[in-house]
Coordinates of C-alpha atoms and ligand atoms in Angstrom, one line a residue:
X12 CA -10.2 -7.9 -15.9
X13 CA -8.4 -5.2 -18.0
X14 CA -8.1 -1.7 -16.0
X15 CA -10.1 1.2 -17.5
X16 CA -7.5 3.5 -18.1
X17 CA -9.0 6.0 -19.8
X18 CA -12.0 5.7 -17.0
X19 CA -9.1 6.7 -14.3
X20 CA -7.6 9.9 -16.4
X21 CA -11.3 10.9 -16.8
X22 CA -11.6 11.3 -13.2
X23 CA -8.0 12.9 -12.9
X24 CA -9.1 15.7 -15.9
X25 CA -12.6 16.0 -13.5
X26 CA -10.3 16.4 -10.3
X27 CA -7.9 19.2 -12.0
X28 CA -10.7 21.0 -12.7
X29 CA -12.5 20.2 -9.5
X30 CA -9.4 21.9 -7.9
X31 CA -9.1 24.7 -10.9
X32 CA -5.2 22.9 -11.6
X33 CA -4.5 24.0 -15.5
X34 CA -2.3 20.6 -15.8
X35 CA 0.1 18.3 -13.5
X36 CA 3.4 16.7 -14.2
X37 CA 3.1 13.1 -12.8
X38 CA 6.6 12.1 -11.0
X39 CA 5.9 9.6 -8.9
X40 CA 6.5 6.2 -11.0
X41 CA 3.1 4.3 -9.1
X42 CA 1.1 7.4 -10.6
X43 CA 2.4 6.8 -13.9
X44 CA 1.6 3.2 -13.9
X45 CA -2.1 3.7 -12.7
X46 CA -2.8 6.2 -15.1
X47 CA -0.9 4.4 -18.4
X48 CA -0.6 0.4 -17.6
X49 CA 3.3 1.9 -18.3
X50 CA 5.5 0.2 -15.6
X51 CA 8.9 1.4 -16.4
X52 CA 11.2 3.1 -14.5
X53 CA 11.7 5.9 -16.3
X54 CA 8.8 7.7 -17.2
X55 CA 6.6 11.1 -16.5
X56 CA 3.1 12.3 -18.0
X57 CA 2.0 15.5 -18.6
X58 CA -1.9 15.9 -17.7
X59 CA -3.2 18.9 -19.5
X60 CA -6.3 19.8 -19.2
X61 CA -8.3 16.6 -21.3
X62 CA -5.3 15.0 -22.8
X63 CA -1.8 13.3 -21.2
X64 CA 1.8 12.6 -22.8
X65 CA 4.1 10.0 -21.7
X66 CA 7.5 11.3 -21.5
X67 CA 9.8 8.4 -21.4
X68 CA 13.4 7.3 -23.3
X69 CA 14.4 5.1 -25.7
X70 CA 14.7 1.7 -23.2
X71 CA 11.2 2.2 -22.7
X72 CA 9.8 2.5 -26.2
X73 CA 8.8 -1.1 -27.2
X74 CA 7.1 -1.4 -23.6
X75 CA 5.5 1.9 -23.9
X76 CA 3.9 0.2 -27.3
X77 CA 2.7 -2.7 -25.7
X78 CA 1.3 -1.4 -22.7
X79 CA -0.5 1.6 -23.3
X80 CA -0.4 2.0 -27.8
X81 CA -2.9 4.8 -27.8
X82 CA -0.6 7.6 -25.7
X83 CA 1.4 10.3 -27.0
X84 CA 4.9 9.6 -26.4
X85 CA 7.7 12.5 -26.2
X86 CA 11.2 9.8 -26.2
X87 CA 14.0 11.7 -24.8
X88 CA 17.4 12.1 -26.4
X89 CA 19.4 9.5 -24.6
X90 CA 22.4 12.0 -23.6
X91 CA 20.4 13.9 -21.7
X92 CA 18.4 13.8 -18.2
X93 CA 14.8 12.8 -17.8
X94 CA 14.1 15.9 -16.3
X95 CA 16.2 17.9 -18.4
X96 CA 14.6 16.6 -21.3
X97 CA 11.2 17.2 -19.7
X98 CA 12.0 20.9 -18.9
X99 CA 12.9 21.0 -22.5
X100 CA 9.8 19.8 -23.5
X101 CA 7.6 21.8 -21.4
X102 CA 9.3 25.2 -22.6
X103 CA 7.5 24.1 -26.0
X104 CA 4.0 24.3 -24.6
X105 CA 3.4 27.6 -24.6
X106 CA 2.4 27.2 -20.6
X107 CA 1.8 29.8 -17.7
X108 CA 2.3 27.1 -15.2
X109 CA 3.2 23.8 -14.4
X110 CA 1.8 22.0 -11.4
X111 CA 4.2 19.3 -9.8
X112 CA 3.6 17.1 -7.8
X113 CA 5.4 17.9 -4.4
X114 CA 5.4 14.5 -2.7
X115 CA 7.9 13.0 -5.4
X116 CA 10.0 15.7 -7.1
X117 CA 13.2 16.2 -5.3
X118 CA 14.6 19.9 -4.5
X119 CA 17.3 19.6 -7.0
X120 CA 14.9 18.3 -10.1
X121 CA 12.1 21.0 -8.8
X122 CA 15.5 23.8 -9.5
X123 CA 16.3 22.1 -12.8
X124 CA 13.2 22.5 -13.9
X125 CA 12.9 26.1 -12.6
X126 CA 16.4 27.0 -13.9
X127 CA 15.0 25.8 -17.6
X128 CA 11.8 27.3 -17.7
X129 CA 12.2 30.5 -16.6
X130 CA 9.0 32.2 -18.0
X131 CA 7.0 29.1 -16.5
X132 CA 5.5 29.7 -12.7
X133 CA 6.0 26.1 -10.5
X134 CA 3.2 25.5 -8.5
X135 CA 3.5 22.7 -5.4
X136 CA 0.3 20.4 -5.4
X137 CA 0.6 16.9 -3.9
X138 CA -1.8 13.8 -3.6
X139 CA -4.1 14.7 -6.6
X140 CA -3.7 11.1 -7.6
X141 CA -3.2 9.9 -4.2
X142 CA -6.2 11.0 -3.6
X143 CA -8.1 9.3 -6.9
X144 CA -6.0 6.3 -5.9
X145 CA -7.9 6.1 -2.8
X146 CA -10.9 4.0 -4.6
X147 CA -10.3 0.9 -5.8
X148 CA -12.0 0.3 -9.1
X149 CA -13.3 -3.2 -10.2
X150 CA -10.1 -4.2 -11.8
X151 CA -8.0 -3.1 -8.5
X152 CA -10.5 -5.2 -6.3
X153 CA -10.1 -8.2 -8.1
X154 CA -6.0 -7.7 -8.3
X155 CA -5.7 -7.4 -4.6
X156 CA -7.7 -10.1 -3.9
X157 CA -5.1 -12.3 -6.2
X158 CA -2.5 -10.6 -4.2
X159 CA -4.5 -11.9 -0.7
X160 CA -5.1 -15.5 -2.2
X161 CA -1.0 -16.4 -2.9
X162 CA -0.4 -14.6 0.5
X163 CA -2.6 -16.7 2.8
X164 CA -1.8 -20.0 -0.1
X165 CA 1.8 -19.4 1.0
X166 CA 0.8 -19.2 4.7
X167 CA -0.8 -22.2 4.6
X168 CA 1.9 -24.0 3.1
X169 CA 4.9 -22.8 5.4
X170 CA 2.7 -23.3 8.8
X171 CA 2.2 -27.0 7.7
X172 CA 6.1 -27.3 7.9
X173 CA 6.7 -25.4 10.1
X174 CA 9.3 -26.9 13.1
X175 CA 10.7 -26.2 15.8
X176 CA 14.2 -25.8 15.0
X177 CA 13.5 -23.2 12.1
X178 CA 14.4 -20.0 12.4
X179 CA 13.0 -16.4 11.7
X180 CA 14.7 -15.9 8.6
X181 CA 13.7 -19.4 7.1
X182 CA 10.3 -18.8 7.8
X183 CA 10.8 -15.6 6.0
X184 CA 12.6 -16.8 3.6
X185 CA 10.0 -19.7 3.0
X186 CA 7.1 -17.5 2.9
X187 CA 9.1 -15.4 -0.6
X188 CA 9.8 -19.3 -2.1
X189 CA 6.2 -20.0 -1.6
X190 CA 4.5 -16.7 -2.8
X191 CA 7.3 -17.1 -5.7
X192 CA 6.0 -20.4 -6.6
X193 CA 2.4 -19.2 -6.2
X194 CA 2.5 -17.4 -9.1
X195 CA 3.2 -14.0 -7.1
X196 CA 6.0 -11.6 -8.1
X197 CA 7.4 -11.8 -4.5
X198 CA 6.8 -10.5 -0.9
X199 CA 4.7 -7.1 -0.4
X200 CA 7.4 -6.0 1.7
X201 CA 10.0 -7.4 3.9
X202 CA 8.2 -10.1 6.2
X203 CA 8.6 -9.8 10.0
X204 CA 8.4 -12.7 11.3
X205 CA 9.2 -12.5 15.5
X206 CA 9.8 -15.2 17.9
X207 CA 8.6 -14.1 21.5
X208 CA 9.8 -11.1 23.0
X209 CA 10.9 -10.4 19.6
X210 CA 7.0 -9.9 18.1
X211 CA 7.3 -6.7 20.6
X212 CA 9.6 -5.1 18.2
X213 CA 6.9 -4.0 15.1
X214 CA 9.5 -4.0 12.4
X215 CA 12.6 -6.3 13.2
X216 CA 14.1 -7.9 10.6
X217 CA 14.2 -11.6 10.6
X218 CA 16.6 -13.4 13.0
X219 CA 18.3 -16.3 13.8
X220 CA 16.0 -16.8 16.8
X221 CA 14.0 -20.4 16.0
X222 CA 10.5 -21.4 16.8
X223 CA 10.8 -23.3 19.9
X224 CA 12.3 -20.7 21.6
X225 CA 9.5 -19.5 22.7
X226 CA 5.4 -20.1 22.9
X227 CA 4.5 -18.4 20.2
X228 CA 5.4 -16.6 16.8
X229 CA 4.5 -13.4 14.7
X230 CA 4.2 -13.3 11.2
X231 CA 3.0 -9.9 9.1
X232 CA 3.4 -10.3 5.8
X233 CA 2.7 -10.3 2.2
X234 CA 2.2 -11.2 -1.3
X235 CA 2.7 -9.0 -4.8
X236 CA 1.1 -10.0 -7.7
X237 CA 1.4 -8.1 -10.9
X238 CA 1.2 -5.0 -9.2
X239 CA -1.2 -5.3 -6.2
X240 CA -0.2 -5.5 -3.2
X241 CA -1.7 -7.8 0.4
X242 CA -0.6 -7.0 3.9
X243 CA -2.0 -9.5 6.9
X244 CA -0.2 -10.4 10.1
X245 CA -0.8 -13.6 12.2
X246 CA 0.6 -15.5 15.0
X247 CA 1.0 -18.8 15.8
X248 CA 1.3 -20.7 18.7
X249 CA 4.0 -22.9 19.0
X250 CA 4.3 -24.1 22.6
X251 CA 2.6 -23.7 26.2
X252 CA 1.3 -20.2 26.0
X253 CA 0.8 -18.0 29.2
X254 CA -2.2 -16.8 30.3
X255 CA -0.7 -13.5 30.1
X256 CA -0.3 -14.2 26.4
X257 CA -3.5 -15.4 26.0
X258 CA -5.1 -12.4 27.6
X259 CA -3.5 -9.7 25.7
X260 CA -4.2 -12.2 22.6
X261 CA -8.2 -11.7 23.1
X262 CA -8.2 -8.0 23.6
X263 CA -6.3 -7.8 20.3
X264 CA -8.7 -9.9 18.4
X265 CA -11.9 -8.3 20.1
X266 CA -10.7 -4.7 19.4
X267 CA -9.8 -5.9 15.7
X268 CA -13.4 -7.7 15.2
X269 CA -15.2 -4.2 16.7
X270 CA -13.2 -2.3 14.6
X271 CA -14.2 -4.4 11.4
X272 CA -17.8 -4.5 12.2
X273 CA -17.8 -0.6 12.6
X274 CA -16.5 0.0 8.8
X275 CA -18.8 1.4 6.6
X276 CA -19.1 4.1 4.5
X277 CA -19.1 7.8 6.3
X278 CA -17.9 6.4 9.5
X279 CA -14.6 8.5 10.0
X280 CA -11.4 7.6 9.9
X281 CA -10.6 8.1 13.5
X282 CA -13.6 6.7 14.7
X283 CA -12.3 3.0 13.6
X284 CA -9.5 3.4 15.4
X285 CA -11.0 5.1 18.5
X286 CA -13.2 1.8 18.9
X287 CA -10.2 -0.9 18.9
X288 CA -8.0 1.5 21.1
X289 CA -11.5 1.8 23.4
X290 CA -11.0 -1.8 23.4
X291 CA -7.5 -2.0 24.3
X292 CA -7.7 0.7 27.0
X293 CA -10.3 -0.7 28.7
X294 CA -8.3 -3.9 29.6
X295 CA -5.5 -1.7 30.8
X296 CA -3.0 -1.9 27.5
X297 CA -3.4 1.4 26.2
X298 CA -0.2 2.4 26.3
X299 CA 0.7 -0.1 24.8
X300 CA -0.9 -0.2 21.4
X301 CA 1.9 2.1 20.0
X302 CA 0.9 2.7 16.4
X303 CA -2.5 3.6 14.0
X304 CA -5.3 1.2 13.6
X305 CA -4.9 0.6 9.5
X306 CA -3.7 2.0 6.5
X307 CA -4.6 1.7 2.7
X308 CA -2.6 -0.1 0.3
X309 CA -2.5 -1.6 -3.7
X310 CA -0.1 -0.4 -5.9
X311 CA 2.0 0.6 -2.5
X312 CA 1.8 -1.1 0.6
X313 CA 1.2 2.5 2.7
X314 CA -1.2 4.8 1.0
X315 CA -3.5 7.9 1.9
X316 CA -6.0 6.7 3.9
X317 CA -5.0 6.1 7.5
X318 CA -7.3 4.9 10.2
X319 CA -5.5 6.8 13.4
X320 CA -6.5 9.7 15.8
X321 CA -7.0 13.2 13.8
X322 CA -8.0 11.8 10.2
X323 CA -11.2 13.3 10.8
X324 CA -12.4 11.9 7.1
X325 CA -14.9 9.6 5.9
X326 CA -14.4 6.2 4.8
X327 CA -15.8 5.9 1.5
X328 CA -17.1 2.9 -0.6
X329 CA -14.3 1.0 -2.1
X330 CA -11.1 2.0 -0.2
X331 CA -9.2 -1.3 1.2
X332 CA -7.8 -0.6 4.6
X333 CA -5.9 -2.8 7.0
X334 CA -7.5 -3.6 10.2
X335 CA -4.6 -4.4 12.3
X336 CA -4.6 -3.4 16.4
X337 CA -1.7 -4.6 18.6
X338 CA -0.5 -5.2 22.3
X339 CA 3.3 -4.7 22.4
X340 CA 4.8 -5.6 25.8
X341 CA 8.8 -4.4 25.2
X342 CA 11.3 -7.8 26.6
X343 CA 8.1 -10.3 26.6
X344 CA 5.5 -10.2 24.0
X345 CA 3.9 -8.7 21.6
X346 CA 0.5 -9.7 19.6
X347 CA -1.0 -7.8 16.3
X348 CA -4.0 -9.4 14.2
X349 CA -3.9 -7.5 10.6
X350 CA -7.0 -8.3 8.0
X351 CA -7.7 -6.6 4.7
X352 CA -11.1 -5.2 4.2
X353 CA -12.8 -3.5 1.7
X354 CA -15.6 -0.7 2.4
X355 CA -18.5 -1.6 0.0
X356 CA -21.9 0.3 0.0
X357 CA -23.2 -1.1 2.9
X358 CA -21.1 -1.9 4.9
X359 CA -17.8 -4.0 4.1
X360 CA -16.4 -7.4 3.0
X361 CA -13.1 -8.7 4.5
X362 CA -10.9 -10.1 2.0
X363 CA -8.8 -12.3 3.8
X364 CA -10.2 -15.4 5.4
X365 CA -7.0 -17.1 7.4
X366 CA -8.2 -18.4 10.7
X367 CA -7.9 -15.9 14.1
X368 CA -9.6 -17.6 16.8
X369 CA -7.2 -18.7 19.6
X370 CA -8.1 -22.2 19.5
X371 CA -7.3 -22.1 15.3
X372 CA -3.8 -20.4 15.8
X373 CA -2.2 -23.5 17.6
X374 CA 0.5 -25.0 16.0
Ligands
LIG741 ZN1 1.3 -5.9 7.9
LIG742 ZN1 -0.1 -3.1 7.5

């Protein structure tokens, strides 16, 4: 399916409007890409009012062709700075003020500009797009659900071989190979993948620890294709499990499958997490569920929407969140159970389909 460009900067001219904005320089590269179908490195757009201009250099003029031919372009003279040249270029517009956006531009670009364009007010607004970004449209759907498929494809094929003398980082390294050879552009981020004790830590990196040194292993990772991004986390069990383990492994799972049922359009954000921390307090690990319940994610793997305490928001149809409680017991073990839904009109449909139940996750 081929995104409806046009469609998206439709809703952005709505949105300025919507938030009385005379125009917005768009910084942050992912913006430019979701607005354009332009993926290079080095390019801004200029949203005025009910039309856009790419501004963009040389490098990037063949691509700009090919991926979005119907755009004004403004090609920078190669001996100068992209921001330079765009401060150059916005001094011909015969502008009050510029809008930036705040999340992206960095202090010393936000005084170039203002050193340049000295008759043209700055004005700070960040997460317009963000914020437009936050509903997936048809085209979106469909590319993160590719992104899903070579994920838990390239899960399936490193559990079947997985041993017990491999270590972290093969696994790791295993699950890029496979998503690689799935067709994917590589992992979603870097994979954690956690032996024991080591599962407690949410972000380690990869070590040399191998499978049978312990009962069990934590995976969380995921797959990029094109674009789109997936993010899901599972564990495995590799050997004679505690009870302890098995426990905390049911509490995690319950709070995740309440929280999933709960998601639906209008439900707040905080309320979805309240009900799988509920969970997890109840059976006396409250204090140890240490981070939010979910996040949003596609052309980034951490975008506006969070499900955590305060986001006092409404889930709306078509967001994709992560769904992804966990138990962290710091020197022993730690358990999280992530799933990628997305919030449809009545309700939800979760995207990934990789087996949970404790008696499926045995090695
Ligand atoms: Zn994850
Ligand atoms: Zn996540």
């Amino acid at each position: 399916m081929i995104p409806d460009f046009s469609r998206r900067r439709e809703r952005l001219f709505r949105e300025l409007k919507d938030r009385k904005l005379p125009n917005l320089l768009v910084t942050c590269p992912h913006n430019v890409t979701y607005l354009t179908g332009f993926t290079g490195e080095d390019g801004y757009l200029f949203a005025n009012k009910d039309k856009v201009t790419i501004l963009s250099d040389a490098r990037y003029e063949e691509q700009l062709l090919q991926e979005c031919p119907l755009d004004p372009v403004f090609i920078r003279d190669a001996t100068i700075t992209m921001i330079d040249a765009t401060a150059k270029w916005l001094a011909t517009q015969k502008l009050q003020n510029v809008c930036v956006e705040s999340q992206t531009i960095t202090l010393a670009q936000w005084e170039k500009l203002r050193g340049q364009i000295e008759n043209i007010r700055l004005e700070s607004c960040g997460g317009v797009i963000e914020r437009l970004r936050e509903r997936k449209d048809a085209s979106e759907i469909e590319a993160i659900e590719r992104a899903v498929s070579i994920a838990e494809r390239s899960f399936v094929s490193v559990r079947a071989m997985l041993t017990g003398d491999m270590s972290e980082k093969t696994v790791a390294d295993q699950l890029e190979y496979s998503i690689r050879k799935l067709g994917g552009t590589g992992s979603a981020f870097k994979s954690i993948v956690g032996v024991g004790s080591r599962a407690a830590l949410p972000h380690g990196r990869p070590s040399a620890k191998r499978m049978d040194d312990d009962a069990f292993v934590l995976i969380d990772w995921g797959a990029k294709e094109d674009l789109y991004l997936s993010d899901m986390t599972r564990v495995i069990i590799t050997g004679k499990p505690t009870s302890k383990l098995q426990k905390v492994y049911q509490t995690v799972l319950s709070a995740q499958e309440a929280a999933i049922r709960a998601i639906r359009p209008g439900i707040l954000m905080s309320e979805v997490d309240a009900i799988a921390r509920g969970i997890i307090e109840k059976a006396g690990f409250g204090k140890r569920f240490t981070h939010s319940l979910g996040h949003s994610f596609g052309l980034q793997i951490h975008e506006s929407v969070r499900l955590a305490k305060g986001q006092e928001r409404p889930l709306e149809a078509d967001m994709v969140v992560t769904v992804e409680p966990g138990i962290y017991i710091p020197g022993i073990l730690g358990v999280r159970i992530e799933d990628d839904v997305l919030v449809t009109k009545s309700g939800n449909r979760v995207l990934t389909s990789l087996p949970k139940q404790w008696d499926e996750i045995q090695r």
